[in-house]
Short mmCIF file of C-alpha atoms in Angstrom, two decimals:
data_model
loop_
_atom_site.label_atom_id
_atom_site.label_comp_id
_atom_site.label_asym_id
_atom_site.label_seq_id
_atom_site.Cartn_x
_atom_site.Cartn_y
_atom_site.Cartn_z
CA UNK D 1 104.59 -18.89 254.41
CA UNK D 2 107.82 -17.03 254.95
CA UNK D 3 107.27 -14.35 257.59
CA UNK D 4 110.59 -12.73 258.24
CA UNK D 5 112.51 -15.75 259.49
CA UNK D 6 109.62 -17.96 260.56
CA UNK D 7 107.63 -20.43 258.52
CA UNK D 8 103.90 -20.81 259.09
CA UNK D 9 102.79 -24.41 259.21
CA UNK D 10 100.03 -25.85 257.04
CA UNK D 11 97.88 -26.66 260.04
CA UNK D 12 97.80 -23.21 261.54
CA UNK D 13 99.13 -19.70 261.70
CA UNK D 14 102.08 -18.93 263.88
CA UNK D 15 102.14 -15.84 266.08
CA UNK D 16 104.59 -15.08 268.84
CA UNK D 17 106.27 -18.49 268.64
CA UNK D 18 103.11 -20.51 269.23
CA UNK D 19 100.66 -22.19 266.93
CA UNK D 20 96.93 -22.45 266.81
CA UNK D 21 94.85 -24.63 264.59
CA UNK D 22 92.77 -23.38 261.67
CA UNK D 23 89.88 -22.93 264.11
CA UNK D 24 91.29 -19.69 265.45
CA UNK D 25 94.06 -17.14 265.50
CA UNK D 26 96.14 -16.24 268.51
CA UNK D 27 97.15 -12.63 269.06
CA UNK D 28 99.81 -11.26 271.32
CA UNK D 29 101.32 -14.67 272.09
CA UNK D 30 99.01 -15.42 275.03
CA UNK D 31 95.46 -16.38 275.91
CA UNK D 32 93.24 -14.08 277.94
CA UNK D 33 92.44 -15.33 281.44
CA UNK D 34 88.70 -15.91 280.93
CA UNK D 35 88.31 -19.25 279.14
CA UNK D 36 84.63 -18.61 278.43
CA UNK D 37 85.40 -15.38 276.57
CA UNK D 38 88.20 -17.11 274.69
CA UNK D 39 85.84 -19.88 273.65
CA UNK D 40 83.34 -17.34 272.34
CA UNK D 41 86.06 -15.50 270.44
CA UNK D 42 87.28 -18.73 268.88
CA UNK D 43 83.76 -19.55 267.72
CA UNK D 44 83.37 -16.02 266.40
CA UNK D 45 86.65 -16.38 264.52
CA UNK D 46 85.31 -19.52 262.84
CA UNK D 47 82.14 -17.66 261.93
CA UNK D 48 84.14 -14.83 260.35
CA UNK D 49 86.27 -17.25 258.35
CA UNK D 50 83.71 -19.83 257.27
CA UNK D 51 80.42 -17.95 257.02
CA UNK D 52 81.48 -14.38 256.37
CA UNK D 53 84.57 -15.16 254.28
CA UNK D 54 86.65 -12.56 256.10
CA UNK D 55 90.37 -12.47 255.44
CA UNK D 56 93.03 -13.38 257.98
CA UNK D 57 93.92 -9.69 258.21
CA UNK D 58 90.34 -8.69 259.09
CA UNK D 59 89.96 -11.55 261.55
CA UNK D 60 93.16 -10.62 263.31
CA UNK D 61 92.07 -6.99 263.55
CA UNK D 62 88.57 -7.81 264.80
CA UNK D 63 89.74 -10.25 267.45
CA UNK D 64 92.38 -7.79 268.61
CA UNK D 65 89.68 -5.13 268.94
CA UNK D 66 87.42 -7.45 270.91
CA UNK D 67 90.19 -8.50 273.26
CA UNK D 68 90.85 -4.82 273.90
CA UNK D 69 87.18 -4.41 274.76
CA UNK D 70 87.14 -7.37 277.14
CA UNK D 71 90.35 -6.16 278.81
CA UNK D 72 88.64 -2.80 279.33
CA UNK D 73 85.59 -4.55 280.78
CA UNK D 74 87.66 -6.82 283.06
CA UNK D 75 89.46 -3.85 284.58
CA UNK D 76 86.17 -2.23 285.55
CA UNK D 77 84.00 -5.26 286.23
CA UNK D 78 86.13 -8.33 286.98
CA UNK D 79 84.37 -11.55 286.07
CA UNK D 80 81.70 -9.83 283.97
CA UNK D 81 80.41 -11.79 281.00
CA UNK D 82 78.93 -10.90 277.63
CA UNK D 83 75.76 -9.48 279.17
CA UNK D 84 77.87 -6.65 280.60
CA UNK D 85 78.33 -5.27 277.07
CA UNK D 86 75.85 -2.47 277.59
CA UNK D 87 75.66 0.70 275.54
CA UNK D 88 77.38 2.82 278.27
CA UNK D 89 80.23 0.30 278.47
CA UNK D 90 80.71 0.27 274.70
CA UNK D 91 80.63 4.05 274.51
CA UNK D 92 83.09 4.37 277.39
CA UNK D 93 85.47 1.95 275.70
CA UNK D 94 85.38 3.87 272.42
CA UNK D 95 85.81 7.16 274.27
CA UNK D 96 88.88 5.76 276.00
CA UNK D 97 90.27 4.69 272.63
CA UNK D 98 89.68 8.16 271.21
CA UNK D 99 91.35 9.79 274.23
CA UNK D 100 94.35 7.51 273.71
CA UNK D 101 94.70 8.91 270.19
CA UNK D 102 93.06 6.24 268.04
CA UNK D 103 92.38 7.46 264.51
CA UNK D 104 88.85 7.75 263.16
CA UNK D 105 89.48 4.82 260.85
CA UNK D 106 90.57 2.70 263.81
CA UNK D 107 87.51 3.69 265.84
CA UNK D 108 85.29 2.88 262.87
CA UNK D 109 86.82 -0.57 262.51
CA UNK D 110 86.55 -1.28 266.24
CA UNK D 111 82.90 -0.26 266.20
CA UNK D 112 82.29 -2.57 263.25
CA UNK D 113 84.07 -5.39 265.07
CA UNK D 114 81.84 -4.98 268.12
CA UNK D 115 78.66 -4.71 266.05
CA UNK D 116 79.52 -7.86 264.14
CA UNK D 117 80.35 -9.73 267.34
CA UNK D 118 77.25 -8.73 269.30
CA UNK D 119 74.98 -9.51 266.34
CA UNK D 120 76.58 -12.95 266.15
CA UNK D 121 76.23 -13.43 269.92
CA UNK D 122 72.56 -12.45 269.78
CA UNK D 123 71.96 -14.96 267.00
CA UNK D 124 73.70 -17.65 269.05
CA UNK D 125 71.52 -16.93 272.07
CA UNK D 126 74.45 -15.62 274.09
CA UNK D 127 72.80 -12.21 274.41
CA UNK D 128 69.16 -11.27 274.87
CA UNK D 129 69.72 -7.71 273.64
CA UNK D 130 72.20 -6.21 271.19
CA UNK D 131 73.25 -2.87 272.65
CA UNK D 132 75.67 -2.25 269.79
CA UNK D 133 72.82 -1.63 267.37
CA UNK D 134 72.55 1.83 268.94
CA UNK D 135 76.27 2.42 268.63
CA UNK D 136 77.11 4.87 265.86
CA UNK D 137 80.03 4.06 263.62
CA UNK D 138 82.46 7.01 263.55
CA UNK D 139 82.94 8.20 260.00
CA UNK D 140 86.52 7.64 258.99
CA UNK D 141 88.18 10.57 257.30
CA UNK D 142 89.05 9.21 253.89
CA UNK D 143 92.42 10.52 252.85
CA UNK D 144 94.19 9.95 249.58
CA UNK D 145 97.61 8.30 249.63
CA UNK D 146 100.46 9.93 247.79
CA UNK D 147 100.52 9.18 244.09
CA UNK D 148 103.42 8.90 241.66
CA UNK D 149 103.67 11.02 238.56
CA UNK D 150 103.85 8.89 235.46
CA UNK D 151 107.53 9.69 234.98
CA UNK D 152 108.23 8.66 238.58
CA UNK D 153 106.38 5.39 238.05
CA UNK D 154 108.48 4.76 234.97
CA UNK D 155 111.67 5.49 236.93
CA UNK D 156 110.57 3.12 239.70
CA UNK D 157 110.01 0.30 237.21
CA UNK D 158 113.41 0.98 235.67
CA UNK D 159 115.06 0.94 239.10
CA UNK D 160 113.53 -2.46 239.84
CA UNK D 161 114.55 -3.76 236.41
CA UNK D 162 118.11 -2.50 236.82
CA UNK D 163 118.43 -4.20 240.19
CA UNK D 164 117.49 -7.53 238.62
CA UNK D 165 119.96 -7.40 235.73
CA UNK D 166 122.48 -9.67 237.48
CA UNK D 167 119.88 -12.42 237.78
CA UNK D 168 119.73 -12.59 241.57
CA UNK D 169 116.56 -14.56 242.44
CA UNK D 170 115.37 -12.12 245.10
CA UNK D 171 116.00 -9.16 242.80
CA UNK D 172 114.00 -10.87 240.05
CA UNK D 173 111.18 -11.38 242.53
CA UNK D 174 111.34 -7.78 243.71
CA UNK D 175 111.13 -6.53 240.14
CA UNK D 176 108.01 -8.63 239.61
CA UNK D 177 106.42 -7.31 242.81
CA UNK D 178 106.81 -3.69 241.76
CA UNK D 179 105.89 -4.27 238.12
CA UNK D 180 102.81 -6.37 238.84
CA UNK D 181 101.44 -4.10 241.57
CA UNK D 182 101.63 -1.10 239.26
CA UNK D 183 100.55 -2.98 236.13
CA UNK D 184 97.39 -4.38 237.71
CA UNK D 185 96.53 -2.20 240.71
CA UNK D 186 95.80 -5.30 242.79
CA UNK D 187 96.21 -5.31 246.57
CA UNK D 188 99.47 -6.57 248.04
CA UNK D 189 97.57 -9.32 249.88
CA UNK D 190 96.06 -10.41 246.57
CA UNK D 191 99.47 -10.48 244.90
CA UNK D 192 101.05 -12.54 247.68
CA UNK D 193 98.07 -14.90 247.62
CA UNK D 194 98.52 -15.79 243.95
CA UNK D 195 99.45 -19.33 242.94
CA UNK D 196 101.33 -20.17 239.77
CA UNK D 197 98.13 -21.57 238.28
CA UNK D 198 96.42 -18.21 238.79
CA UNK D 199 98.55 -16.76 236.00
CA UNK D 200 97.56 -17.16 232.35
CA UNK D 201 100.81 -16.24 230.63
CA UNK D 202 99.36 -16.80 227.15
CA UNK D 203 96.61 -14.21 227.52
CA UNK D 204 98.46 -12.20 230.20
CA UNK D 205 95.71 -12.47 232.81
CA UNK D 206 95.65 -12.93 236.58
CA UNK D 207 92.92 -14.77 238.46
CA UNK D 208 92.67 -12.74 241.65
CA UNK D 209 90.83 -13.67 244.83
CA UNK D 210 89.81 -10.40 246.45
CA UNK D 211 87.91 -9.25 249.51
CA UNK D 212 84.96 -11.39 250.47
CA UNK D 213 86.45 -14.26 248.43
CA UNK D 214 85.28 -12.55 245.24
CA UNK D 215 87.21 -13.66 242.17
CA UNK D 216 88.05 -11.38 239.28
CA UNK D 217 90.28 -11.42 236.22
CA UNK D 218 92.89 -8.70 235.80
CA UNK D 219 95.09 -8.16 232.72
CA UNK D 220 98.73 -7.10 232.81
CA UNK D 221 101.03 -5.62 230.19
CA UNK D 222 104.24 -6.58 228.43
CA UNK D 223 106.73 -5.14 230.98
CA UNK D 224 105.06 -7.09 233.80
CA UNK D 225 104.99 -10.16 231.54
CA UNK D 226 108.75 -9.87 231.00
CA UNK D 227 109.32 -9.61 234.75
CA UNK D 228 107.03 -12.60 235.35
CA UNK D 229 108.79 -14.73 232.74
CA UNK D 230 112.21 -13.99 234.25
CA UNK D 231 110.93 -14.87 237.71
CA UNK D 232 109.28 -18.13 236.63
CA UNK D 233 112.24 -19.33 234.57
CA UNK D 234 115.18 -18.11 236.65
CA UNK D 235 114.15 -16.73 240.04
CA UNK D 236 111.48 -19.02 241.43
CA UNK D 237 113.25 -22.31 240.61
CA UNK D 238 116.29 -21.10 242.57
CA UNK D 239 114.24 -20.43 245.72
CA UNK D 240 111.61 -23.17 245.55
CA UNK D 241 111.68 -25.96 248.11
CA UNK D 242 109.55 -29.00 248.78
CA UNK D 243 107.34 -26.83 250.98
CA UNK D 244 106.81 -24.03 248.47
CA UNK D 245 103.63 -25.52 247.10
CA UNK D 246 101.98 -23.57 244.30
CA UNK D 247 102.80 -20.10 245.66
CA UNK D 248 103.80 -17.69 242.90
CA UNK D 249 105.96 -15.41 245.04
CA UNK D 250 108.43 -16.92 247.48
CA UNK D 251 110.46 -15.68 250.42
CA UNK D 252 114.17 -16.30 250.83
CA UNK D 253 113.49 -19.63 252.58
CA UNK D 254 111.08 -20.86 249.95
CA UNK D 255 107.79 -20.17 251.75
CA UNK D 256 104.99 -18.02 250.37
CA UNK D 257 105.96 -14.35 250.45
CA UNK D 258 104.43 -12.36 253.28
CA UNK D 259 102.76 -9.01 252.40
CA UNK D 260 104.97 -7.24 254.94
CA UNK D 261 108.05 -8.26 252.98
CA UNK D 262 106.45 -7.05 249.76
CA UNK D 263 105.78 -3.68 251.39
CA UNK D 264 109.44 -3.41 252.33
CA UNK D 265 110.42 -4.15 248.73
CA UNK D 266 108.21 -1.35 247.41
CA UNK D 267 109.51 1.20 249.92
CA UNK D 268 113.11 0.27 249.09
CA UNK D 269 112.42 0.66 245.38
CA UNK D 270 110.82 4.07 245.86
CA UNK D 271 113.83 5.27 247.84
CA UNK D 272 115.89 4.91 244.67
CA UNK D 273 113.65 7.30 242.69
CA UNK D 274 114.67 10.93 243.07
CA UNK D 275 111.82 13.13 244.25
CA UNK D 276 109.29 10.29 244.50
CA UNK D 277 107.06 10.06 247.58
CA UNK D 278 107.72 7.21 249.99
CA UNK D 279 104.78 5.05 248.99
CA UNK D 280 104.01 1.41 249.64
CA UNK D 281 101.93 -1.12 247.68
CA UNK D 282 98.72 0.84 248.24
CA UNK D 283 100.42 3.89 246.76
CA UNK D 284 101.24 1.86 243.64
CA UNK D 285 97.62 0.70 243.49
CA UNK D 286 96.47 4.28 243.78
CA UNK D 287 98.97 5.41 241.15
CA UNK D 288 97.81 2.69 238.75
CA UNK D 289 94.17 3.72 239.16
CA UNK D 290 94.98 7.40 238.78
CA UNK D 291 97.03 6.85 235.62
CA UNK D 292 94.28 4.67 234.12
CA UNK D 293 91.73 7.41 234.72
CA UNK D 294 94.07 10.06 233.37
CA UNK D 295 94.45 7.92 230.26
CA UNK D 296 90.70 7.96 229.72
CA UNK D 297 89.66 4.64 231.29
CA UNK D 298 86.01 4.34 232.26
CA UNK D 299 85.38 4.58 235.99
CA UNK D 300 83.40 1.33 236.06
CA UNK D 301 86.19 -0.52 234.28
CA UNK D 302 88.64 0.72 236.89
CA UNK D 303 86.19 -0.37 239.59
CA UNK D 304 86.22 -3.91 238.18
CA UNK D 305 90.01 -3.98 237.89
CA UNK D 306 90.49 -2.82 241.46
CA UNK D 307 87.86 -5.15 242.85
CA UNK D 308 85.77 -2.44 244.52
CA UNK D 309 82.28 -3.51 245.55
CA UNK D 310 80.88 -0.01 245.05
CA UNK D 311 81.60 2.75 242.58
CA UNK D 312 81.83 5.24 245.45
CA UNK D 313 85.06 3.61 246.59
CA UNK D 314 86.58 3.92 243.13
CA UNK D 315 85.60 7.58 242.98
CA UNK D 316 88.11 8.21 245.74
CA UNK D 317 90.75 7.63 243.06
CA UNK D 318 89.40 10.22 240.66
CA UNK D 319 91.59 13.11 241.72
CA UNK D 320 92.99 13.56 238.23
CA UNK D 321 95.71 16.12 237.74
CA UNK D 322 94.95 19.79 237.35
CA UNK D 323 96.66 19.66 233.98
CA UNK D 324 94.24 17.01 232.72
CA UNK D 325 91.24 18.87 234.09
CA UNK D 326 92.43 21.99 232.31
CA UNK D 327 93.00 20.08 229.06
CA UNK D 328 89.52 18.52 229.13
CA UNK D 329 87.94 21.86 229.98
CA UNK D 330 89.77 23.63 227.18
CA UNK D 331 88.69 20.96 224.70
CA UNK D 332 85.08 20.55 225.78
CA UNK D 333 83.77 23.84 227.12
CA UNK D 334 82.43 26.31 224.53
CA UNK D 335 83.70 29.27 226.55
CA UNK D 336 87.13 27.87 227.36
#
């Protein structure tokens, strides 16, 4: 996978110039000093990947959170093991994170990481009591990302198309990134994870592997199909190498495109649209959902397209424009 100048090997994921095997992920370029804790974390990482089906992104975040916790514990009780994870210690750690300015969403994730870890440790017989069960998960303040107006979305697609007119392979890829994210509303990680065989060009469908390894089918329209065809016939062959494998989207060196690079592409495209907010891939996902709902799409259909496990998550996207609310009210209410 192309990650900004470094290739990730097939046998592991590279971080900070070092490699680890598929059995675990290394964070920060170094191992913590306590080999017992590291061994537990490596086992926990395997559990997250193999039994819980958690993504690399989630695993990296959880293990980073846990290493922060064990650093905190080591500073206060050098040599302490897992049994030192008492409720006061966990609360003190979270309080220190909050004092340092951690957002509610970050605190919520760190609490979830600890709860998942201690439950696993209890099941493995490493703990006799799970103190984290009494730890309350801070409610994250759910904020809406900026959303494009439909005319701004159209201008963004035109900007990406214009940039690809000369046939440059990277420009053709960038056009496809922007078009497909907006056309389908899929996550950037899902887009970058697509293989060529995941695309049904005849029926214009994507086979998407979402969170929790749940598979869904997502349609895309004619503009995205045109961008895809140009990429597959002109762009991808120019970048593909022996190590490209089946990856649909490629980096400049032929490896699978990294989501961070895709985010950069979206931000650069948005900068060319006058008056448009500086959104990333999630903003395009949010815009796609909003425009579907404004066009009259059923909420449950949008839920399926986005890959949300609950309808409540999709309802976050239902902030339709005041103009549409007014139009529906005027049409439907007897006293309008």
